Every structure is written in C-alpha cells, then in structure tokens.
PDB file of C-alpha atoms and ligand atoms in Angstrom:
ATOM      1  CA  MET A   1      21.058   9.263  10.118  1.00 74.00           C
ATOM      2  CA  ASP A   2      19.243  11.100  13.090  1.00 92.00           C
ATOM      3  CA  LYS A   3      16.149  12.373  10.865  1.00 96.00           C
ATOM      4  CA  TYR A   4      14.045  10.841   7.300  1.00 97.00           C
ATOM      5  CA  ARG A   5      13.975  13.233   4.842  1.00 97.00           C
ATOM      6  CA  PHE A   6      11.892  12.853   1.507  1.00 97.00           C
ATOM      7  CA  THR A   7      11.353  14.628  -1.293  1.00 98.00           C
ATOM      8  CA  TYR A   8       7.858  15.346  -3.239  1.00 98.00           C
ATOM      9  CA  ASN A   9       9.265  12.679  -5.476  1.00 98.00           C
ATOM     10  CA  ASP A  10       9.593  10.006  -2.793  1.00 97.00           C
ATOM     11  CA  ILE A  11       6.068  11.041  -1.594  1.00 98.00           C
ATOM     12  CA  HIS A  12       4.631  10.801  -4.557  1.00 98.00           C
ATOM     13  CA  ARG A  13       6.552   6.828  -5.045  1.00 98.00           C
ATOM     14  CA  THR A  14       5.143   5.914  -1.389  1.00 98.00           C
ATOM     15  CA  VAL A  15       1.636   7.134  -2.370  1.00 98.00           C
ATOM     16  CA  ARG A  16       1.274   5.063  -5.268  1.00 98.00           C
ATOM     17  CA  SER A  17       2.479   2.035  -3.411  1.00 98.00           C
ATOM     18  CA  LEU A  18       0.331   2.549  -1.325  1.00 98.00           C
ATOM     19  CA  ALA A  19      -2.535   2.665  -3.938  1.00 98.00           C
ATOM     20  CA  GLU A  20      -1.389  -0.698  -5.497  1.00 98.00           C
ATOM     21  CA  ARG A  21      -1.316  -2.180  -1.801  1.00 98.00           C
ATOM     22  CA  ILE A  22      -5.210  -0.945  -1.553  1.00 98.00           C
ATOM     23  CA  GLY A  23      -6.390  -2.026  -5.136  1.00 98.00           C
ATOM     24  CA  GLN A  24      -4.855  -5.297  -3.997  1.00 98.00           C
ATOM     25  CA  SER A  25      -6.742  -5.667  -1.109  1.00 98.00           C
ATOM     26  CA  GLY A  26      -9.923  -5.074  -2.910  1.00 98.00           C
ATOM     27  CA  TYR A  27     -11.183  -2.327  -0.812  1.00 98.00           C
ATOM     28  CA  GLN A  28     -13.039   0.218  -2.933  1.00 98.00           C
ATOM     29  CA  ALA A  29     -13.408   3.278  -0.953  1.00 98.00           C
ATOM     30  CA  ASP A  30     -16.147   5.662  -1.601  1.00 98.00           C
ATOM     31  CA  VAL A  31     -14.163   8.871  -0.426  1.00 98.00           C
ATOM     32  CA  ILE A  32     -11.056   9.991   1.100  1.00 98.00           C
ATOM     33  CA  VAL A  33     -11.109  11.885   3.773  1.00 98.00           C
ATOM     34  CA  ALA A  34      -7.884  13.871   4.711  1.00 98.00           C
ATOM     35  CA  ILE A  35      -6.326  14.752   8.051  1.00 97.00           C
ATOM     36  CA  GLY A  36      -5.144  17.917   7.905  1.00 95.00           C
ATOM     37  CA  SER A  37      -2.691  18.939   7.616  1.00 94.00           C
ATOM     38  CA  GLY A  38      -0.366  16.658   6.968  1.00 97.00           C
ATOM     39  CA  GLY A  39      -2.523  14.530   5.013  1.00 98.00           C
ATOM     40  CA  TYR A  40      -3.708  17.010   2.461  1.00 98.00           C
ATOM     41  CA  ILE A  41      -0.716  16.437  -0.279  1.00 98.00           C
ATOM     42  CA  PRO A  42      -0.787  12.459   0.403  1.00 98.00           C
ATOM     43  CA  ALA A  43      -4.395  12.935  -0.001  1.00 98.00           C
ATOM     44  CA  ARG A  44      -4.502  14.277  -3.174  1.00 98.00           C
ATOM     45  CA  ILE A  45      -1.688  12.419  -4.830  1.00 98.00           C
ATOM     46  CA  LEU A  46      -3.711   9.568  -3.914  1.00 98.00           C
ATOM     47  CA  ARG A  47      -6.640  10.796  -5.537  1.00 98.00           C
ATOM     48  CA  THR A  48      -4.174  10.782  -8.953  1.00 98.00           C
ATOM     49  CA  PHE A  49      -4.894   6.519  -8.679  1.00 98.00           C
ATOM     50  CA  ILE A  50      -7.998   6.192  -6.539  1.00 98.00           C
ATOM     51  CA  ASP A  51      -9.623   8.480  -8.078  1.00 98.00           C
ATOM     52  CA  LYS A  52     -12.486   9.867  -5.393  1.00 98.00           C
ATOM     53  CA  PRO A  53     -13.776  13.060  -3.864  1.00 97.00           C
ATOM     54  CA  ILE A  54     -11.669  14.127  -0.842  1.00 97.00           C
ATOM     55  CA  LEU A  55     -13.151  15.396   2.051  1.00 97.00           C
ATOM     56  CA  THR A  56     -10.671  17.251   5.012  1.00 97.00           C
ATOM     57  CA  VAL A  57     -10.713  17.154   8.992  1.00 96.00           C
ATOM     58  CA  GLY A  58      -8.972  19.220  11.207  1.00 94.00           C
ATOM     59  CA  VAL A  59      -7.808  18.150  14.502  1.00 92.00           C
ATOM     60  CA  ALA A  60      -5.510  19.719  17.043  1.00 88.00           C
ATOM     61  CA  TYR A  61      -4.336  18.516  20.664  1.00 83.00           C
ATOM     62  CA  TYR A  62      -4.388  22.435  21.670  1.00 79.00           C
ATOM     63  CA  ASP A  63      -6.972  24.347  23.038  1.00 77.00           C
ATOM     64  CA  ALA A  64      -8.335  27.626  21.904  1.00 75.00           C
ATOM     65  CA  ASN A  65      -5.433  29.310  24.268  1.00 81.00           C
ATOM     66  CA  ASN A  66      -2.535  27.571  22.244  1.00 81.00           C
ATOM     67  CA  LYS A  67      -2.496  25.331  25.480  1.00 82.00           C
ATOM     68  CA  PRO A  68      -1.283  21.267  24.908  1.00 80.00           C
ATOM     69  CA  SER A  69      -4.590  19.494  26.162  1.00 82.00           C
ATOM     70  CA  LYS A  70      -5.066  15.645  26.935  1.00 83.00           C
ATOM     71  CA  MET A  71      -7.116  14.841  23.817  1.00 86.00           C
ATOM     72  CA  PRO A  72      -7.377  16.077  20.055  1.00 90.00           C
ATOM     73  CA  ARG A  73      -9.920  18.192  19.185  1.00 90.00           C
ATOM     74  CA  LYS A  74     -11.738  18.961  15.997  1.00 93.00           C
ATOM     75  CA  VAL A  75     -10.445  22.524  14.537  1.00 92.00           C
ATOM     76  CA  GLN A  76     -12.840  21.665  11.761  1.00 94.00           C
ATOM     77  CA  TRP A  77     -15.049  18.855  10.974  1.00 96.00           C
ATOM     78  CA  ILE A  78     -17.285  17.568   7.673  1.00 93.00           C
ATOM     79  CA  GLU A  79     -19.902  19.659   6.799  1.00 92.00           C
ATOM     80  CA  GLU A  80     -22.955  17.653   7.271  1.00 91.00           C
ATOM     81  CA  ALA A  81     -21.103  14.429   7.769  1.00 91.00           C
ATOM     82  CA  GLU A  82     -23.984  12.211   8.635  1.00 90.00           C
ATOM     83  CA  ARG A  83     -25.723  12.670   5.266  1.00 94.00           C
ATOM     84  CA  ILE A  84     -22.065  12.426   3.647  1.00 96.00           C
ATOM     85  CA  LEU A  85     -20.624   9.369   5.422  1.00 97.00           C
ATOM     86  CA  GLN A  86     -23.695   7.381   6.463  1.00 97.00           C
ATOM     87  CA  GLY A  87     -23.149   4.468   4.008  1.00 98.00           C
ATOM     88  CA  GLN A  88     -20.012   5.137   2.692  1.00 98.00           C
ATOM     89  CA  ARG A  89     -16.574   3.423   2.348  1.00 98.00           C
ATOM     90  CA  ILE A  90     -14.468   5.621   3.683  1.00 98.00           C
ATOM     91  CA  LEU A  91     -10.202   5.570   3.174  1.00 98.00           C
ATOM     92  CA  LEU A  92      -8.358   7.634   5.967  1.00 98.00           C
ATOM     93  CA  VAL A  93      -5.202   9.301   4.857  1.00 98.00           C
ATOM     94  CA  ASP A  94      -2.884  11.049   7.401  1.00 98.00           C
ATOM     95  CA  GLU A  95       1.224  11.372   6.446  1.00 98.00           C
ATOM     96  CA  VAL A  96       2.454   9.912   9.639  1.00 98.00           C
ATOM     97  CA  ASP A  97       1.144   7.616  12.195  1.00 98.00           C
ATOM     98  CA  ASP A  98       3.325   8.506  15.010  1.00 97.00           C
ATOM     99  CA  SER A  99       1.196   7.830  18.661  1.00 95.00           C
ATOM    100  CA  ARG A 100      -1.342   7.413  16.703  1.00 97.00           C
ATOM    101  CA  ALA A 101      -4.078   9.363  18.970  1.00 95.00           C
ATOM    102  CA  THR A 102      -4.846  12.039  16.164  1.00 95.00           C
ATOM    103  CA  LEU A 103      -5.460   8.527  14.033  1.00 97.00           C
ATOM    104  CA  GLU A 104      -7.879   6.539  16.755  1.00 97.00           C
ATOM    105  CA  TYR A 105     -10.103   9.987  17.483  1.00 96.00           C
ATOM    106  CA  CYS A 106     -10.860  10.778  13.901  1.00 97.00           C
ATOM    107  CA  VAL A 107     -11.809   6.812  12.993  1.00 98.00           C
ATOM    108  CA  ARG A 108     -14.176   6.953  16.049  1.00 97.00           C
ATOM    109  CA  GLU A 109     -15.449  10.005  15.041  1.00 96.00           C
ATOM    110  CA  LEU A 110     -15.904   9.133  12.005  1.00 97.00           C
ATOM    111  CA  LEU A 111     -17.546   5.816  12.539  1.00 98.00           C
ATOM    112  CA  SER A 112     -20.522   7.695  14.616  1.00 97.00           C
ATOM    113  CA  HIS A 113     -21.247   9.351  10.971  1.00 97.00           C
ATOM    114  CA  ARG A 114     -22.382   5.254  10.315  1.00 97.00           C
ATOM    115  CA  PRO A 115     -20.414   4.678   7.529  1.00 98.00           C
ATOM    116  CA  SER A 116     -20.541   1.433   5.881  1.00 98.00           C
ATOM    117  CA  SER A 117     -16.316   0.475   6.566  1.00 98.00           C
ATOM    118  CA  ILE A 118     -13.199   2.854   7.378  1.00 98.00           C
ATOM    119  CA  ALA A 119      -9.796   1.925   5.988  1.00 98.00           C
ATOM    120  CA  VAL A 120      -6.503   3.984   7.185  1.00 98.00           C
ATOM    121  CA  ALA A 121      -3.891   4.433   4.599  1.00 98.00           C
ATOM    122  CA  VAL A 122      -0.508   6.585   6.171  1.00 98.00           C
ATOM    123  CA  LEU A 123       3.034   6.992   4.159  1.00 98.00           C
ATOM    124  CA  HIS A 124       4.686   5.929   7.120  1.00 98.00           C
ATOM    125  CA  ASN A 125       4.403   4.847  10.361  1.00 98.00           C
ATOM    126  CA  LYS A 126       6.665   4.760  13.048  1.00 98.00           C
ATOM    127  CA  LEU A 127       7.659   1.273  14.904  1.00 98.00           C
ATOM    128  CA  LYS A 128       7.027   2.224  18.203  1.00 98.00           C
ATOM    129  CA  HIS A 129       4.877   1.897  21.511  1.00 98.00           C
ATOM    130  CA  LYS A 130       1.813   3.785  20.839  1.00 98.00           C
ATOM    131  CA  LYS A 131      -1.062   5.739  23.075  1.00 95.00           C
ATOM    132  CA  GLY A 132      -3.750   4.815  20.654  1.00 96.00           C
ATOM    133  CA  SER A 133      -5.222   1.999  18.739  1.00 97.00           C
ATOM    134  CA  MET A 134      -7.106   1.084  15.856  1.00 98.00           C
ATOM    135  CA  PRO A 135     -10.619   0.183  16.564  1.00 98.00           C
ATOM    136  CA  ALA A 136     -11.924  -3.011  15.484  1.00 98.00           C
ATOM    137  CA  GLU A 137     -13.758  -2.168  12.738  1.00 98.00           C
ATOM    138  CA  VAL A 138     -11.045  -0.354  10.769  1.00 98.00           C
ATOM    139  CA  ALA A 139     -11.623  -3.262   8.019  1.00 98.00           C
ATOM    140  CA  LEU A 140      -7.817  -2.210   6.654  1.00 98.00           C
ATOM    141  CA  TYR A 141      -4.755  -0.282   7.379  1.00 98.00           C
ATOM    142  CA  LEU A 142      -1.601   0.358   5.198  1.00 98.00           C
ATOM    143  CA  ALA A 143       1.456   1.876   5.546  1.00 98.00           C
ATOM    144  CA  GLY A 144       3.618   2.882   2.972  1.00 98.00           C
ATOM    145  CA  ARG A 145       6.419   2.514   4.804  1.00 98.00           C
ATOM    146  CA  ASP A 146       7.318   1.045   8.430  1.00 98.00           C
ATOM    147  CA  LEU A 147      10.221   3.876   9.794  1.00 98.00           C
ATOM    148  CA  GLU A 148      12.342   3.598  12.783  1.00 98.00           C
ATOM    149  CA  ASP A 149      11.375   6.814  15.650  1.00 98.00           C
ATOM    150  CA  LYS A 150      13.422   9.933  13.830  1.00 98.00           C
ATOM    151  CA  TRP A 151      11.724  12.816  13.269  1.00 98.00           C
ATOM    152  CA  ILE A 152      10.270  13.104   9.616  1.00 98.00           C
ATOM    153  CA  CYS A 153      11.184  15.814   7.243  1.00 98.00           C
ATOM    154  CA  TYR A 154       8.566  16.061   4.755  1.00 98.00           C
ATOM    155  CA  PRO A 155       9.003  18.336   2.072  1.00 98.00           C
ATOM    156  CA  TRP A 156       6.097  20.359   2.299  1.00 98.00           C
ATOM    157  CA  ASP A 157       7.294  21.813   5.777  1.00 98.00           C
ATOM    158  CA  ALA A 158      10.640  23.031   3.580  1.00 98.00           C
ATOM    159  CA  GLU A 159      11.666  26.914   3.677  1.00 98.00           C
ATOM    160  CA  ASP A 160      14.069  25.838   0.598  1.00 98.00           C
ATOM    161  CA  ILE A 161      12.962  23.109  -1.189  1.00 97.00           C
ATOM    162  CA  ASP A 162      15.989  22.434  -2.999  1.00 96.00           C
ATOM    163  CA  ASP A 163      18.416  22.892  -0.285  1.00 97.00           C
ATOM    164  CA  HIS A 164      15.903  20.034   1.071  1.00 97.00           C
ATOM    165  CA  ASP A 165      16.210  18.077  -1.643  1.00 97.00           C
ATOM    166  CA  ARG A 166      19.807  18.577  -1.734  1.00 96.00           C
ATOM    167  CA  GLN A 167      19.839  17.064   1.641  1.00 95.00           C
ATOM    168  CA  ALA A 168      17.560  14.379   1.019  1.00 95.00           C
ATOM    169  CA  GLY A 169      19.382  11.117  -0.272  1.00 77.00           C
ATOM    170  CA  GLY A 170      18.204   8.316  -2.239  1.00 56.00           C
ATOM    171  CA  GLU A 171      15.317   6.669  -0.302  1.00 50.00           C
ATOM    172  CA  GLY A 172      14.795  10.160   2.304  1.00 47.00           C
ATOM    173  CA  ILE A 173      18.420   9.363   3.759  1.00 48.00           C
TER     174      ILE A 173
HETATM  175  P1  G4P B 201      -1.075   9.911  14.534  1.00 50.97           P
HETATM  176  O1  G4P B 201      -1.952   9.360  15.587  1.00 50.97           O
HETATM  177  O2  G4P B 201      -1.024  10.160  13.297  1.00 50.97           O
HETATM  178  O3  G4P B 201       0.418   9.318  15.152  1.00 50.97           O
HETATM  179  O4  G4P B 201      -0.802  11.628  15.577  1.00 50.97           O
HETATM  180  P2  G4P B 201       0.060  12.289  16.626  1.00 50.97           P
HETATM  181  O5  G4P B 201      -1.325  13.111  17.608  1.00 50.97           O
HETATM  182  O6  G4P B 201       0.738  11.105  17.755  1.00 50.97           O
HETATM  183  O7  G4P B 201       0.960  13.499  16.092  1.00 50.97           O
HETATM  184  C1  G4P B 201       1.122  14.808  16.404  1.00 50.97           C
HETATM  185  C2  G4P B 201       1.250  15.957  15.746  1.00 50.97           C
HETATM  186  O8  G4P B 201       3.206  15.346  15.360  1.00 50.97           O
HETATM  187  C3  G4P B 201       0.587  15.418  14.207  1.00 50.97           C
HETATM  188  O9  G4P B 201       0.825  16.475  13.399  1.00 50.97           O
HETATM  189  C4  G4P B 201       1.837  14.762  13.948  1.00 50.97           C
HETATM  190  O10 G4P B 201       1.441  15.327  11.397  1.00 50.97           O
HETATM  191  C5  G4P B 201       2.862  15.297  13.412  1.00 50.97           C
HETATM  192  N1  G4P B 201       3.764  14.589  13.550  1.00 50.97           N
HETATM  193  C6  G4P B 201       4.670  13.060  14.593  1.00 50.97           C
HETATM  194  N2  G4P B 201       5.468  12.928  13.636  1.00 50.97           N
HETATM  195  C7  G4P B 201       6.175  13.589  12.946  1.00 50.97           C
HETATM  196  C8  G4P B 201       7.181  13.238  12.183  1.00 50.97           C
HETATM  197  O11 G4P B 201       8.308  12.459  12.417  1.00 50.97           O
HETATM  198  N3  G4P B 201       7.760  14.497  11.572  1.00 50.97           N
HETATM  199  C9  G4P B 201       6.462  15.703  11.052  1.00 50.97           C
HETATM  200  N4  G4P B 201       7.434  16.545  10.434  1.00 50.97           N
HETATM  201  N5  G4P B 201       5.829  15.608  11.624  1.00 50.97           N
HETATM  202  C10 G4P B 201       5.381  14.578  13.153  1.00 50.97           C
HETATM  203  P3  G4P B 201      -0.251  17.611  13.757  1.00 50.97           P
HETATM  204  O12 G4P B 201      -0.424  18.095  14.937  1.00 50.97           O
HETATM  205  O13 G4P B 201      -1.684  16.915  13.178  1.00 50.97           O
HETATM  206  O14 G4P B 201      -0.090  18.427  13.012  1.00 50.97           O
HETATM  207  P4  G4P B 201       0.165  18.689  11.132  1.00 50.97           P
HETATM  208  O15 G4P B 201       1.546  19.361  11.464  1.00 50.97           O
HETATM  209  O16 G4P B 201      -0.335  17.331  10.943  1.00 50.97           O
HETATM  210  O17 G4P B 201      -0.842  20.074  11.094  1.00 50.97           O
HETATM  211 MG1   MG B 202      -1.256  15.442  11.026  1.00 50.97          MG
END
C-alpha cells in the first residue's frame, strides 16, 4: 500500500472518536478554529459532537506570485481576532499533521491573540520528522490516527467520489 485512501464515513468515524477523546480529556472549547481548506470539513463534522462556533483561518506556502515561500503566510484571518479570541478556549482543527509547520505557525499566531488556552486536534498525524514543533502552551494535542508517512487521499479531493470509494477498502487501505 503506497497511499491511504479514506471515505467520508471513515473521516466521520475518526472525528467522532476524536471528539470522544477530547471529551474524556476534560478540555472544554469555547470556539473551534478550522485551518483551511483541509480543516473545514473535519471541523464541521466535529461540531456535530462539540457544538461550538467555527471560525476559519487560511494560510498558504505561496506568495502573491504563486512562488513557494519559506514561511506560511496568512491568506485569511479572523476579523477582530483580539476581541473574539481573548480569554477563549480554542480548539484548533486541521486534517493532517504533516511537517507541522502550518500548525505551529497557526498556534503561534492564535496565541498572540491571548486566548485562555489552545488545544489542537487533527484527523491524521504522520509519523515522521517534523519541521515545526508544538508550542509548550498547547494544552492538548490529539490525532485521530497516527499514520505512516504516505500520501493520504481525502474524499473531498476526489473528482469521482464513487471511484474513490470503490478504491478505498475498509479502514482506508
Ligand atoms: P502541517 O503543519 O499541518 O503539517 O502542514 P504542512 O504545512 O506540512 O502541509 C502542507 C500542505 O500539504 C497542507 O495543505 C496539507 O494539508 C497538505 N498535505 C500534507 N500531507 C498530505 C497528504 O498526505 N494528503 C493530502 N491530501 N494533503 C496533504 P495546504 O497547503 O494547507 O492546503 P489545503 O489542502 O489544506 O487547502
Ligand atoms: Mg491543510
């Protein structure tokens, strides 16, 4: 198997188990922050289990001329972030923890808005050397599943969802 392939149902089940583990941890979020675009659908599913408002942020590794850059940069951020996030318990959601660079960048930017706490939940964590690191302020880090360092095919990237589902065996393999 050179790739992982997950169906929407696989994702839904993973999010439910993540939500259960967040509940067991005792972390009570006030607000969900989704990192776009991969974090949008997982965040929406999570809201079925953790009914909190969803805010979104967008970051990219490309500059205005579509050239790759060294650092992520904001392409969209929360309006009046200071007023909205100060003193709040944030639950940051993304689909995959790959290099961790985007996650670290987002956590640091969100911390600058002085939330009372921040927790991170990702669907999938790739077991590999990470370029970024999780800041010590992160109260809780949870991954739905730890995976080998292989490409993950998400259902929302499929142009033919029926073919995607056919190719995805049980458990995304
Ligand atoms: P990280 O901090 O979450 O590890 O993110 P990193 O900067 O390493 O990831 C760069 C981009 O590559 C991210 O998308 C991430 O979602 C995507 N990515 C990494 N591994 C995989 C994979 O196995 N499968 C898929 N489908 N995507 C992967 P992005 O540039 O932020 O774009 P978006 O797709 O989230 O909009
Ligand atoms: Mg992403």
